[in-house]
Coordinates of C-alpha atoms in Angstrom, one line a residue:
M1 CA 19.9 -18.9 5.0
P2 CA 22.3 -16.6 7.1
V3 CA 21.7 -13.0 7.3
A4 CA 23.6 -11.1 4.9
G5 CA 25.7 -8.2 6.2
Y6 CA 28.5 -6.0 4.9
T7 CA 31.4 -7.1 3.0
V8 CA 34.4 -8.4 4.9
S9 CA 36.7 -8.7 2.1
S10 CA 37.0 -4.8 1.8
L11 CA 38.5 -4.5 5.0
N12 CA 41.6 -2.4 4.8
P13 CA 44.7 -4.2 6.0
R14 CA 46.0 -0.9 7.1
I15 CA 43.0 0.6 8.7
A16 CA 44.6 2.0 11.8
E17 CA 47.0 4.9 12.2
T18 CA 50.1 2.9 13.8
S19 CA 51.2 -0.7 13.4
I20 CA 50.5 -1.6 16.9
E21 CA 47.1 -0.4 16.7
N22 CA 46.8 -2.0 13.3
C23 CA 47.9 -5.3 15.1
Y24 CA 45.3 -5.2 17.6
F25 CA 42.4 -4.3 15.0
H26 CA 43.2 -7.5 13.3
H27 CA 43.5 -9.2 16.5
F28 CA 39.9 -8.4 17.1
H29 CA 39.1 -9.4 13.4
H30 CA 40.6 -12.8 13.8
W31 CA 40.4 -13.6 17.4
T32 CA 38.2 -11.7 19.7
S33 CA 35.3 -11.6 17.1
N34 CA 35.0 -15.3 16.9
Q35 CA 35.2 -15.5 20.9
L36 CA 32.5 -12.9 21.4
T37 CA 29.7 -15.0 19.9
C38 CA 28.9 -18.7 19.0
S39 CA 27.5 -17.5 15.5
P40 CA 29.6 -18.8 12.8
G41 CA 31.4 -16.6 10.2
S42 CA 28.7 -16.3 7.8
S43 CA 26.3 -14.7 10.5
N44 CA 28.7 -13.4 13.0
F45 CA 27.6 -10.0 14.0
Y46 CA 31.1 -8.4 14.8
I47 CA 32.8 -9.6 11.4
N48 CA 29.4 -9.0 9.2
Y49 CA 28.5 -5.7 11.0
V50 CA 30.9 -4.2 13.4
L51 CA 34.2 -4.4 11.6
P52 CA 33.2 -3.1 8.1
L53 CA 31.6 0.1 10.2
A54 CA 35.1 0.9 11.3
H55 CA 35.8 2.2 7.8
S56 CA 33.2 4.9 8.2
C57 CA 33.1 5.4 11.8
E58 CA 36.2 6.5 13.7
P59 CA 34.8 5.7 17.4
I60 CA 34.2 2.2 16.3
R61 CA 37.6 1.9 14.9
H62 CA 39.1 3.0 18.2
A63 CA 36.7 0.8 20.3
I64 CA 37.6 -2.3 18.2
I65 CA 41.5 -1.7 18.8
A66 CA 40.8 -1.1 22.5
V67 CA 38.7 -4.3 23.0
G68 CA 41.4 -6.2 20.8
A69 CA 44.4 -5.0 22.9
A70 CA 42.3 -5.8 26.1
H71 CA 41.7 -9.3 24.9
R72 CA 45.1 -9.9 24.0
F73 CA 46.3 -9.0 27.3
Y74 CA 43.4 -11.2 29.0
M75 CA 44.4 -14.3 27.0
A76 CA 47.8 -13.8 28.3
G77 CA 46.8 -14.3 31.6
Q78 CA 47.5 -12.4 34.9
E79 CA 51.2 -13.1 35.3
T80 CA 51.7 -11.2 32.0
C81 CA 55.0 -9.3 32.0
S82 CA 56.5 -6.7 29.7
P83 CA 56.2 -5.9 26.7
L84 CA 52.4 -6.9 27.1
Q85 CA 51.8 -4.6 29.9
Q86 CA 51.8 -1.8 27.5
L87 CA 48.6 -3.1 26.1
K88 CA 46.7 -2.0 29.0
S89 CA 47.6 1.6 28.4
L90 CA 47.1 1.3 24.8
A91 CA 43.5 -0.3 25.3
M92 CA 42.6 2.6 27.6
Q93 CA 43.8 5.2 25.2
Q94 CA 41.8 3.8 22.5
Y95 CA 38.9 3.4 24.9
N96 CA 39.0 7.2 25.8
K97 CA 39.3 8.2 22.1
S98 CA 36.3 6.1 21.3
I99 CA 34.2 7.8 23.9
Q100 CA 35.4 11.2 23.0
R101 CA 34.7 10.5 19.2
I102 CA 31.2 9.0 19.6
I103 CA 29.8 12.3 21.5
P104 CA 29.0 14.0 18.0
H105 CA 27.2 10.9 16.7
M106 CA 25.0 11.0 19.7
S107 CA 23.6 14.2 18.9
M108 CA 22.8 13.3 15.4
E109 CA 19.1 12.3 14.7
S110 CA 19.8 9.4 12.2
A111 CA 19.4 5.7 12.4
F112 CA 23.2 5.4 11.1
D113 CA 24.4 7.6 13.9
L114 CA 22.2 5.8 16.6
Q115 CA 23.4 2.0 15.3
C116 CA 27.1 3.6 15.5
T117 CA 26.3 4.5 19.2
L118 CA 24.8 1.2 20.2
V119 CA 27.8 -0.6 18.4
C120 CA 30.2 1.5 20.4
C121 CA 28.2 1.0 23.5
L122 CA 28.4 -2.9 22.9
L123 CA 32.0 -2.6 22.4
F124 CA 32.4 -0.7 25.7
V125 CA 30.5 -3.5 27.5
A126 CA 32.9 -6.0 25.9
F127 CA 36.0 -3.8 27.1
E128 CA 34.8 -3.3 30.6
G129 CA 33.9 -7.1 31.0
I130 CA 37.4 -8.2 29.6
T131 CA 39.2 -5.7 32.0
G132 CA 37.1 -6.9 35.0
R133 CA 35.1 -3.6 35.5
Y134 CA 31.6 -5.1 35.9
A135 CA 30.1 -1.8 37.4
E136 CA 31.1 0.1 34.4
S137 CA 30.1 -2.8 31.9
I138 CA 26.6 -2.8 33.6
R139 CA 26.3 0.8 33.1
H140 CA 26.8 0.6 29.2
I141 CA 24.2 -2.1 29.0
R142 CA 21.7 -0.1 30.7
A143 CA 22.4 2.8 28.4
G144 CA 22.3 0.5 25.3
T145 CA 19.0 -1.1 26.1
K146 CA 17.4 2.6 26.7
L147 CA 18.8 3.4 23.3
L148 CA 17.1 0.5 21.5
S149 CA 13.6 2.3 22.3
S150 CA 14.3 5.3 20.2
P151 CA 11.7 5.5 17.4
L152 CA 14.6 6.2 14.7
L153 CA 15.5 2.6 15.2
I154 CA 12.2 1.0 15.7
H155 CA 11.0 2.6 12.5
S156 CA 13.9 2.3 10.3
A157 CA 13.1 -0.8 8.1
K158 CA 16.1 -0.3 5.7
E159 CA 18.6 -1.3 8.7
Q160 CA 16.2 -3.9 10.3
K161 CA 18.8 -6.7 10.0
M162 CA 21.4 -4.5 12.1
T163 CA 18.8 -3.6 14.4
R164 CA 17.7 -7.1 15.0
K165 CA 21.2 -8.2 15.7
L166 CA 21.8 -5.3 17.9
T167 CA 18.6 -5.8 19.8
E168 CA 19.3 -9.7 20.2
V169 CA 22.9 -8.7 21.7
F170 CA 21.5 -6.3 24.2
A171 CA 18.7 -8.5 25.1
N172 CA 21.2 -11.3 25.8
L173 CA 23.3 -8.9 27.8
G174 CA 20.5 -7.5 29.7
V175 CA 19.0 -11.0 30.8
E176 CA 22.4 -12.0 32.0
A177 CA 23.1 -8.7 33.7
S178 CA 19.7 -8.9 35.3
M179 CA 20.3 -12.4 36.7
F180 CA 23.9 -11.4 37.9
M181 CA 22.6 -8.2 39.7
E182 CA 18.9 -9.5 40.5
D183 CA 17.6 -6.1 38.8
T184 CA 15.7 -5.5 35.5
I185 CA 18.3 -4.4 32.8
I186 CA 16.4 -5.2 29.7
P187 CA 15.0 -3.7 26.8
D188 CA 11.6 -2.0 27.3
I189 CA 9.3 -4.6 25.9
H190 CA 6.3 -2.1 25.5
S191 CA 8.4 0.2 23.4
G192 CA 8.2 -2.2 20.4
C193 CA 11.8 -2.7 20.1
L194 CA 11.5 -6.4 20.4
D195 CA 9.2 -6.6 17.6
V196 CA 12.2 -7.3 15.5
L197 CA 12.9 -10.6 17.3
Q198 CA 9.3 -11.9 16.7
C199 CA 9.1 -14.6 14.0
G200 CA 5.7 -16.1 14.4
D201 CA 3.9 -18.9 16.0
I202 CA 4.0 -21.3 13.1
S203 CA 4.8 -24.5 15.4
D204 CA 4.9 -26.9 12.5
Q205 CA 7.6 -25.0 10.4
P206 CA 11.3 -25.0 11.3
F207 CA 13.2 -22.0 11.6
Q208 CA 14.8 -20.4 8.6
D209 CA 18.2 -20.7 10.3
L210 CA 19.8 -21.1 13.6
D211 CA 20.0 -17.2 14.0
E212 CA 16.0 -17.0 13.8
A213 CA 15.7 -19.6 16.3
A214 CA 18.4 -17.7 18.8
S215 CA 16.6 -14.3 18.2
Y216 CA 12.9 -15.9 19.1
L217 CA 14.3 -17.5 22.1
R218 CA 16.1 -14.3 23.3
R219 CA 12.7 -12.6 23.1
L220 CA 11.3 -15.3 25.5
D221 CA 14.2 -14.6 27.9
V222 CA 13.4 -10.9 28.0
E223 CA 9.8 -11.4 28.4
T224 CA 10.4 -13.8 31.3
V225 CA 12.6 -11.5 33.1
D226 CA 9.8 -8.8 32.6
I227 CA 7.4 -10.9 34.3
I228 CA 9.8 -11.7 37.3
A229 CA 10.5 -8.0 37.6
Q230 CA 6.6 -7.2 37.9
T231 CA 5.9 -9.7 40.3
P232 CA 5.8 -8.4 43.9
Y233 CA 8.4 -10.3 45.8
S234 CA 8.2 -10.8 49.4
C235 CA 9.9 -13.2 51.9
S236 CA 8.0 -14.8 54.8
M237 CA 8.5 -17.6 57.4
N238 CA 6.1 -20.7 57.1
D239 CA 4.7 -22.9 59.9
D240 CA 7.6 -25.1 59.4
G241 CA 10.2 -22.4 60.1
Q242 CA 11.2 -22.5 56.3
I243 CA 11.4 -19.4 53.9
D244 CA 8.6 -18.9 51.6
M245 CA 9.8 -16.4 48.7
F246 CA 6.4 -15.4 47.8
T247 CA 3.4 -14.2 49.8
L248 CA 1.0 -13.3 46.9
D249 CA -2.7 -12.9 47.3
A250 CA -5.2 -15.1 45.4
P251 CA -5.4 -12.7 42.3
Q252 CA -1.6 -12.1 42.2
K253 CA -1.1 -15.8 42.2
E254 CA -3.6 -16.5 39.5
E255 CA -2.1 -14.0 37.3
L256 CA 1.4 -14.9 37.8
E257 CA 0.4 -18.6 37.2
A258 CA -1.4 -17.4 33.9
K259 CA 1.8 -15.4 32.8
W260 CA 3.8 -18.5 33.4
A261 CA 1.7 -20.9 31.6
E262 CA 1.8 -18.4 28.6
M263 CA 5.6 -18.2 28.7
D264 CA 5.5 -22.2 28.7
A265 CA 3.3 -22.3 25.8
K266 CA 5.5 -19.9 23.9
F267 CA 8.6 -22.1 24.6
E268 CA 6.8 -25.1 23.5
V269 CA 6.2 -23.5 20.2
W270 CA 9.9 -22.5 20.1
N271 CA 10.7 -26.1 21.2
S272 CA 8.7 -27.7 18.6
R273 CA 10.3 -25.5 15.7
F274 CA 13.7 -25.8 17.0
E275 CA 13.2 -29.7 16.8
L276 CA 11.8 -29.6 13.4
T277 CA 15.0 -27.3 12.6
K278 CA 17.4 -30.0 13.8
K279 CA 15.9 -32.6 11.7
H280 CA 16.4 -30.3 8.7
I281 CA 19.8 -29.3 9.5
A282 CA 21.6 -32.0 7.5
T283 CA 20.4 -30.4 4.4
W284 CA 22.1 -26.9 5.3
E285 CA 25.4 -26.9 3.7
Y286 CA 26.9 -24.1 6.0
Q287 CA 25.7 -25.9 9.1
D288 CA 26.6 -29.2 11.1
L289 CA 25.5 -31.0 14.3
A290 CA 28.6 -30.1 16.1
S291 CA 28.5 -26.4 15.3
P292 CA 29.2 -24.1 18.3
Q293 CA 25.8 -22.2 17.6
L294 CA 23.6 -25.5 17.5
T295 CA 25.4 -26.8 20.7
Y296 CA 25.0 -23.5 22.4
L297 CA 21.2 -23.5 21.4
N298 CA 20.8 -27.1 22.8
M299 CA 22.0 -25.9 26.1
Q300 CA 19.7 -23.0 26.0
Q301 CA 16.9 -25.5 25.3
T302 CA 17.6 -27.6 28.4
F303 CA 18.0 -24.7 30.3
W304 CA 14.7 -23.4 29.8
R305 CA 13.2 -26.9 30.5
M306 CA 15.1 -26.9 33.4
G307 CA 13.9 -23.4 34.6
M308 CA 10.4 -24.2 33.9
S309 CA 10.1 -27.6 36.0
C310 CA 10.7 -25.2 38.9
G311 CA 7.7 -23.3 38.7
P312 CA 7.3 -19.5 39.3
E313 CA 6.6 -19.2 42.9
D314 CA 8.7 -21.3 45.3
L315 CA 12.2 -22.5 46.2
S316 CA 11.4 -25.9 44.6
E317 CA 14.6 -27.6 42.8
P318 CA 14.4 -28.3 39.2
T319 CA 13.5 -31.9 38.4
P320 CA 16.6 -34.3 38.1
D321 CA 15.8 -35.3 34.7
T322 CA 15.9 -31.4 33.6
A323 CA 19.0 -30.7 35.5
E324 CA 20.8 -33.8 34.0
A325 CA 19.8 -32.8 30.5
F326 CA 21.3 -29.4 31.0
L327 CA 24.4 -30.6 32.6
N328 CA 25.0 -33.0 29.6
A329 CA 24.2 -30.2 27.0
A330 CA 26.6 -27.8 29.0
E331 CA 29.3 -30.3 29.1
I332 CA 29.1 -30.7 25.4
F333 CA 29.1 -27.1 24.7
A334 CA 32.2 -26.5 26.9
Q335 CA 34.2 -29.2 25.5
R336 CA 35.8 -26.6 22.6
L337 CA 36.3 -23.9 25.5
I338 CA 38.5 -26.0 28.0
T339 CA 42.1 -25.4 27.0
P340 CA 44.8 -25.7 29.9
G341 CA 46.1 -22.1 30.5
Q342 CA 43.8 -20.5 27.8
P343 CA 41.1 -18.2 29.0
S344 CA 38.1 -17.4 26.9
Y345 CA 36.0 -14.3 26.8
S346 CA 32.3 -14.2 25.2
L347 CA 29.2 -12.1 25.3
D348 CA 27.2 -15.1 24.9
G349 CA 26.0 -16.0 28.3
D350 CA 24.1 -19.1 29.7
L351 CA 27.0 -21.5 30.5
V352 CA 28.3 -20.0 33.4
S353 CA 25.2 -18.5 34.8
G354 CA 23.3 -21.7 34.0
L355 CA 25.9 -23.8 36.0
S356 CA 25.6 -21.2 38.9
V357 CA 21.8 -21.8 38.8
V358 CA 22.3 -25.6 39.2
V359 CA 24.8 -25.2 42.1
W360 CA 22.6 -22.6 43.8
S361 CA 19.2 -24.9 43.4
C362 CA 20.1 -28.5 43.3
T363 CA 21.0 -29.4 47.0
E364 CA 20.6 -33.1 46.5
G365 CA 22.4 -35.7 44.4
P366 CA 25.4 -35.4 42.1
H367 CA 24.1 -32.4 40.2
R368 CA 25.8 -29.7 42.2
E369 CA 29.1 -31.2 42.2
R370 CA 28.9 -32.0 38.4
A371 CA 28.0 -28.2 38.0
L372 CA 30.9 -27.2 40.2
D373 CA 33.4 -29.6 38.7
L374 CA 32.8 -28.1 35.2
L375 CA 32.9 -24.5 36.6
R376 CA 36.5 -25.3 37.9
R377 CA 37.6 -26.8 34.7
L378 CA 36.6 -23.6 32.8
N379 CA 38.5 -20.7 32.4
R380 CA 35.7 -18.3 31.0
R381 CA 34.2 -15.1 31.5
E382 CA 30.8 -14.5 29.8
G383 CA 30.1 -10.8 30.0
I384 CA 30.3 -10.3 33.9
W385 CA 30.0 -13.9 34.8
D386 CA 33.3 -15.2 35.5
S387 CA 33.7 -18.9 36.1
K388 CA 36.6 -18.7 38.6
E389 CA 34.7 -16.0 40.5
I390 CA 31.6 -17.9 40.7
V391 CA 33.4 -21.1 41.8
Q392 CA 34.8 -19.1 44.6
M393 CA 31.6 -17.7 45.7
H394 CA 29.9 -21.1 45.9
E395 CA 32.8 -22.7 47.6
A396 CA 32.5 -20.1 50.2
A397 CA 28.9 -20.3 50.6
L398 CA 29.1 -24.2 50.8
A399 CA 31.8 -24.0 53.5
M400 CA 29.0 -22.3 55.8
D401 CA 27.4 -24.5 58.6
D402 CA 24.0 -24.1 56.8
P403 CA 24.5 -23.6 53.0
K404 CA 21.0 -24.0 52.3
L405 CA 19.9 -21.1 54.6
W406 CA 22.5 -18.9 52.8
Y407 CA 21.3 -19.8 49.4
N408 CA 17.6 -19.4 50.5
M409 CA 18.3 -15.9 52.1
E410 CA 17.0 -12.7 50.5
I411 CA 20.0 -10.7 50.1
P412 CA 19.6 -7.7 47.6
G413 CA 22.1 -6.9 45.1
G414 CA 22.4 -10.3 43.4
V415 CA 25.8 -11.9 43.0
P416 CA 27.8 -9.0 44.3
G417 CA 25.3 -8.5 47.3
F418 CA 25.8 -12.1 48.1
V419 CA 29.5 -11.9 47.9
A420 CA 29.3 -8.9 50.1
E421 CA 27.3 -10.8 52.9
L422 CA 29.8 -13.9 52.6
A423 CA 32.8 -11.6 53.0
K424 CA 31.3 -10.3 56.2
I425 CA 31.8 -13.7 58.1
S426 CA 33.8 -15.8 55.7
P427 CA 37.6 -16.4 56.0
S428 CA 39.3 -13.8 53.5
N429 CA 41.4 -16.3 51.7
R430 CA 38.0 -17.8 50.5
L431 CA 36.9 -14.8 48.6
S432 CA 40.3 -13.2 47.9
R433 CA 40.0 -13.5 44.1
I434 CA 36.5 -11.8 44.1
S435 CA 37.0 -8.6 46.3
Q436 CA 36.0 -6.5 43.4
L437 CA 32.5 -8.0 43.4
T438 CA 32.0 -6.6 47.2
N439 CA 33.3 -3.4 45.9
M440 CA 31.1 -3.4 42.8
S441 CA 28.2 -4.3 45.2
Q442 CA 28.9 -1.1 47.1
L443 CA 29.4 1.3 44.1
E444 CA 26.4 0.3 42.5
R445 CA 24.4 0.6 45.4
S446 CA 25.7 4.0 46.1
L447 CA 25.0 5.1 42.6
K448 CA 21.3 3.6 42.5
A449 CA 20.5 4.6 46.0
T450 CA 17.0 6.2 45.9
S451 CA 16.7 7.2 49.6
L452 CA 18.7 9.0 52.3
S453 CA 18.9 5.8 54.6
E454 CA 19.9 3.7 51.7
T455 CA 22.8 6.2 50.7
L456 CA 23.9 6.6 54.3
S457 CA 23.8 2.8 55.0
T458 CA 25.9 2.0 51.8
Y459 CA 28.7 4.6 52.6
N460 CA 28.9 3.8 56.3
E461 CA 29.6 0.1 55.3
W462 CA 32.0 1.3 52.5
A463 CA 34.0 3.7 54.8
N464 CA 36.9 1.8 55.8
T465 CA 37.7 0.4 52.2
Y466 CA 36.7 3.3 50.1
N467 CA 39.9 4.9 49.5
Q468 CA 41.5 1.7 48.4
D469 CA 38.7 1.0 46.0
V470 CA 38.8 4.3 44.4
E471 CA 42.5 4.3 44.2
K472 CA 42.4 1.0 42.2
E473 CA 40.5 3.0 39.5
E474 CA 42.9 5.9 39.6
Y475 CA 40.4 8.5 41.1
V476 CA 42.2 11.7 40.2
A477 CA 39.4 14.1 40.7
P478 CA 40.3 15.3 44.3
Q479 CA 43.9 16.2 43.0
L480 CA 42.5 17.9 39.7
A481 CA 39.6 19.7 41.5
S482 CA 42.0 21.0 44.2
Q483 CA 44.4 22.4 41.8
D484 CA 41.5 24.4 40.2
L485 CA 40.8 25.7 43.5
V486 CA 44.0 27.2 44.1
T487 CA 44.4 28.6 40.5
H488 CA 41.2 30.5 40.8
L489 CA 41.1 31.5 44.5
G490 CA 41.5 35.2 45.1
T491 CA 43.3 34.7 48.5
P492 CA 46.5 32.7 49.4
I493 CA 45.6 29.0 50.0
S494 CA 47.3 29.2 53.1
E495 CA 44.9 32.0 54.5
A496 CA 41.5 30.7 52.8
K497 CA 38.8 29.1 55.0
I498 CA 37.6 26.0 52.7
L499 CA 34.4 23.9 53.2
D500 CA 34.7 20.5 51.8
A501 CA 31.3 19.5 51.0
G502 CA 30.7 15.9 50.9
C503 CA 34.3 15.2 52.0
G504 CA 34.0 11.5 52.6
T505 CA 37.1 9.9 53.8
G506 CA 39.1 12.9 53.4
L507 CA 40.8 12.6 50.1
V508 CA 40.3 16.1 48.9
G509 CA 41.2 17.6 52.3
E510 CA 44.5 15.7 51.8
A511 CA 45.0 17.1 48.3
L512 CA 44.3 20.6 49.7
T513 CA 46.8 20.2 52.3
K514 CA 49.5 19.2 50.1
L515 CA 48.8 22.4 48.0
G516 CA 49.2 24.6 51.3
A517 CA 45.7 24.8 52.6
S518 CA 45.5 24.7 56.3
N519 CA 41.8 25.9 57.5
I520 CA 39.6 23.1 55.9
H521 CA 36.1 22.4 57.3
G522 CA 34.4 19.0 56.2
I523 CA 30.8 17.9 56.0
D524 CA 29.3 14.5 54.9
L525 CA 26.2 12.5 55.1
S526 CA 27.8 9.3 56.5
P527 CA 29.3 9.3 60.0
G528 CA 31.5 6.1 59.0
M529 CA 33.2 8.3 56.3
L530 CA 33.8 11.2 58.6
Q531 CA 35.5 8.8 61.1
V532 CA 38.0 7.9 58.5
A533 CA 38.4 11.4 57.3
E534 CA 39.2 12.4 61.0
R535 CA 42.0 10.1 60.9
T536 CA 43.7 12.2 58.2
G537 CA 44.4 15.0 60.7
V538 CA 43.8 17.7 58.1
Y539 CA 40.1 19.0 59.1
K540 CA 39.6 21.8 61.5
S541 CA 36.2 20.6 62.2
L542 CA 33.9 17.7 60.8
N543 CA 30.0 17.5 60.9
V544 CA 27.4 15.4 59.7
A545 CA 25.3 17.4 57.1
N546 CA 22.9 16.5 54.2
L547 CA 23.9 18.4 51.0
A548 CA 20.4 18.2 49.9
E549 CA 19.0 20.4 52.5
K550 CA 19.8 23.8 54.0
L551 CA 23.1 23.8 55.5
D552 CA 23.6 24.7 59.5
V553 CA 26.2 27.4 58.4
P554 CA 25.9 31.3 58.4
S555 CA 25.9 32.9 55.0
Q556 CA 29.2 34.1 53.5
S557 CA 31.4 31.8 55.8
Y558 CA 33.9 30.6 53.5
D559 CA 36.4 31.9 51.1
A560 CA 35.9 28.6 49.0
V561 CA 33.6 25.5 48.5
I562 CA 34.7 22.5 47.0
C563 CA 32.5 19.3 46.1
V564 CA 34.0 16.3 44.7
G565 CA 32.3 13.0 43.7
T566 CA 29.0 13.7 45.2
M567 CA 27.1 15.1 42.2
T568 CA 26.4 11.7 40.5
E569 CA 23.9 9.2 40.1
G570 CA 21.7 8.7 43.6
H571 CA 23.4 11.5 45.2
V572 CA 23.4 15.2 45.6
G573 CA 21.1 17.2 43.2
P574 CA 21.9 20.6 41.6
E575 CA 20.0 22.4 44.0
A576 CA 22.9 22.0 46.4
F577 CA 24.7 25.0 44.3
D578 CA 22.3 27.4 46.0
E579 CA 23.6 26.7 49.3
F580 CA 27.2 26.6 48.0
V581 CA 26.4 30.1 46.8
R582 CA 24.9 31.2 50.0
V583 CA 27.9 30.1 52.4
T584 CA 30.5 31.7 50.0
K585 CA 31.9 34.9 50.5
A586 CA 31.4 37.6 47.6
G587 CA 34.7 36.9 45.3
G588 CA 35.2 33.3 46.7
V589 CA 35.1 30.1 44.5
I590 CA 33.1 27.1 44.4
V591 CA 34.7 24.3 42.7
S592 CA 32.4 21.1 41.9
T593 CA 32.8 17.8 39.9
I594 CA 29.6 16.6 38.1
R595 CA 29.6 12.9 36.5
E596 CA 29.3 13.3 32.9
S597 CA 26.2 10.8 33.0
V598 CA 24.0 13.2 34.9
W599 CA 25.4 16.6 33.7
Q600 CA 22.6 17.3 31.4
V601 CA 19.8 14.7 32.1
K602 CA 19.9 15.5 35.8
G603 CA 19.7 19.3 35.5
Y604 CA 23.2 20.2 36.6
E605 CA 24.0 22.1 33.4
D606 CA 21.0 24.2 33.6
K607 CA 21.5 25.0 37.2
V608 CA 25.0 26.2 36.5
D609 CA 24.1 28.4 33.5
G610 CA 20.9 29.7 35.4
L611 CA 23.3 30.9 38.4
G612 CA 25.4 32.6 35.7
D613 CA 22.4 34.3 34.1
E614 CA 21.0 35.5 37.3
G615 CA 24.2 37.2 38.1
R616 CA 24.8 35.1 41.2
V617 CA 28.1 33.6 40.1
K618 CA 30.3 34.1 37.2
I619 CA 31.4 30.8 35.4
V620 CA 35.2 30.9 35.2
G621 CA 35.8 27.2 34.5
R622 CA 33.8 24.4 32.9
K623 CA 35.9 21.5 31.3
R624 CA 35.4 17.6 31.0
E625 CA 37.9 15.8 32.3
L626 CA 38.6 11.8 33.4
Q627 CA 37.9 11.6 37.0
R628 CA 38.6 7.7 37.2
I629 CA 41.2 7.1 34.7
G630 CA 41.0 3.3 35.4
A631 CA 37.4 3.2 34.7
G632 CA 37.2 5.8 31.9
V633 CA 34.8 7.8 33.9
Y634 CA 34.3 11.5 32.8
A635 CA 33.2 14.6 34.9
Y636 CA 32.6 18.1 34.3
F637 CA 34.9 20.5 36.5
V638 CA 33.1 23.5 37.1
V639 CA 34.5 26.7 38.8
L640 CA 32.4 29.3 39.8
Q641 CA 33.2 32.9 41.3
V642 CA 30.5 34.2 43.8
Q643 CA 29.4 37.8 42.9

């Protein structure tokens, strides 16, 4: 029988503060919640768990309104005119309120508060996906999958049903994001958090319901991604001039084949139970053979069959019969989704990504064309997989002289990385709709860079489009930080000698110049960025420098140091503050922004407090502000006076 949730009938029709907020709360209830998942109302996670929580958890209520408003705008299409344009600001306003309100819950050590945080995180994933900010969506997926490993959640038997649904949803999102980014963005299977998705290996018994079948299959998805992540991939050329994806030694190959055989056996157990379930389905009053959840599981079943037919260690195509079966199941599932002029959005993946796999891997026969045709007819986004964007990517690749070479090429960064490489040589009109994927590739790479050379390479490539890309997300940190500097500077801004540390393309220099500064010196790791900064004409000097090392600058050289946008993930660490203090004159100020996601966990807060405790600086300003309004990204703006 379906999993029992909370009582929906008790929903207050006037739950929100204003009539327009109330309107989009109920839009989520009646429309969005049914698109986000294929599960029927009786087991719909959003109806049975998320909506009732809005009564007792304010941040969830704001997040629901944000997603409802964003979804309504998305459904209206790209050419939406006023008054629906106001939904964008309403959605972002509610989104930001939710982020602010959820912070106290994050510090509470209870299963309820952790679940509220995870639900908000899930709604943030939906919001960012609907609005097309995929990098932020993936960031929320990463955060949610980490929270699933909390002992509070794992050992809370009382809330196991809720935990099971959350785990299943984040497992699904993680698997789809892992495919999209060619990265490992899944729950930690060693933490025990996936135990709630285990339902035993009784192959002669049907599942108790379709939810249980979906839950168990999702666990197998996560285990498969984990196996792939642990496999030492490499690329080499064989004697025939063809690319081999793997060059494993004999023990590695044997281990991989054993793991793959184990997964195949687990899938066969699932498959046997699912077939028994379908035979018994006619006796289930709440279910029918054409239900979205059943057709969705049929499609997943055939996708697994197709994937297992390829094997784990080569570039072989799926067998024709498995590709045919998947396409048949995909077309049946897609029938209810194809409505002219009506886009759909879901967090249940597999359709768009599965069709993309067929286009990618099936080089012969009609299967590639069938998959492309279905993608063209769809107007659907599943998490971060958008049918229109994926079609445009494949059409650009297939227009190349040697598409097979492109599809076999080892390009880091998943879909965004592939698009970024295509964009270098493909006519711009072929990729006009998906330029944000190229931008996402660069942003994700910059935030995840693990070495100096990787960071340098990313920013050199990004230099010429950096300003336009960040402008689209209303990047206001340069203006806000520059104003902080002017406010706290002891000398007139026109007379101050200022170091712009990590100056990038010169956004901060331009902001300072507008406020009256005339003696600005810039340093940055990327020569490409410095070339763009030079075109602004606002810097007295520009030099290459690594902020993670000692600066080639005499002590007490500047009246002020400003550092905006570099203290974040994969960039400059808190140790840079020591050099900032050294090169700043006594009485001078240091203004810096530190991305909220790293403020505590990477030691920036401790470093700032330590400098104050040591008497080296006086902390005259520390506030949390939006630095990228369009993406809802916060940073701490810190102002220090050197003693």
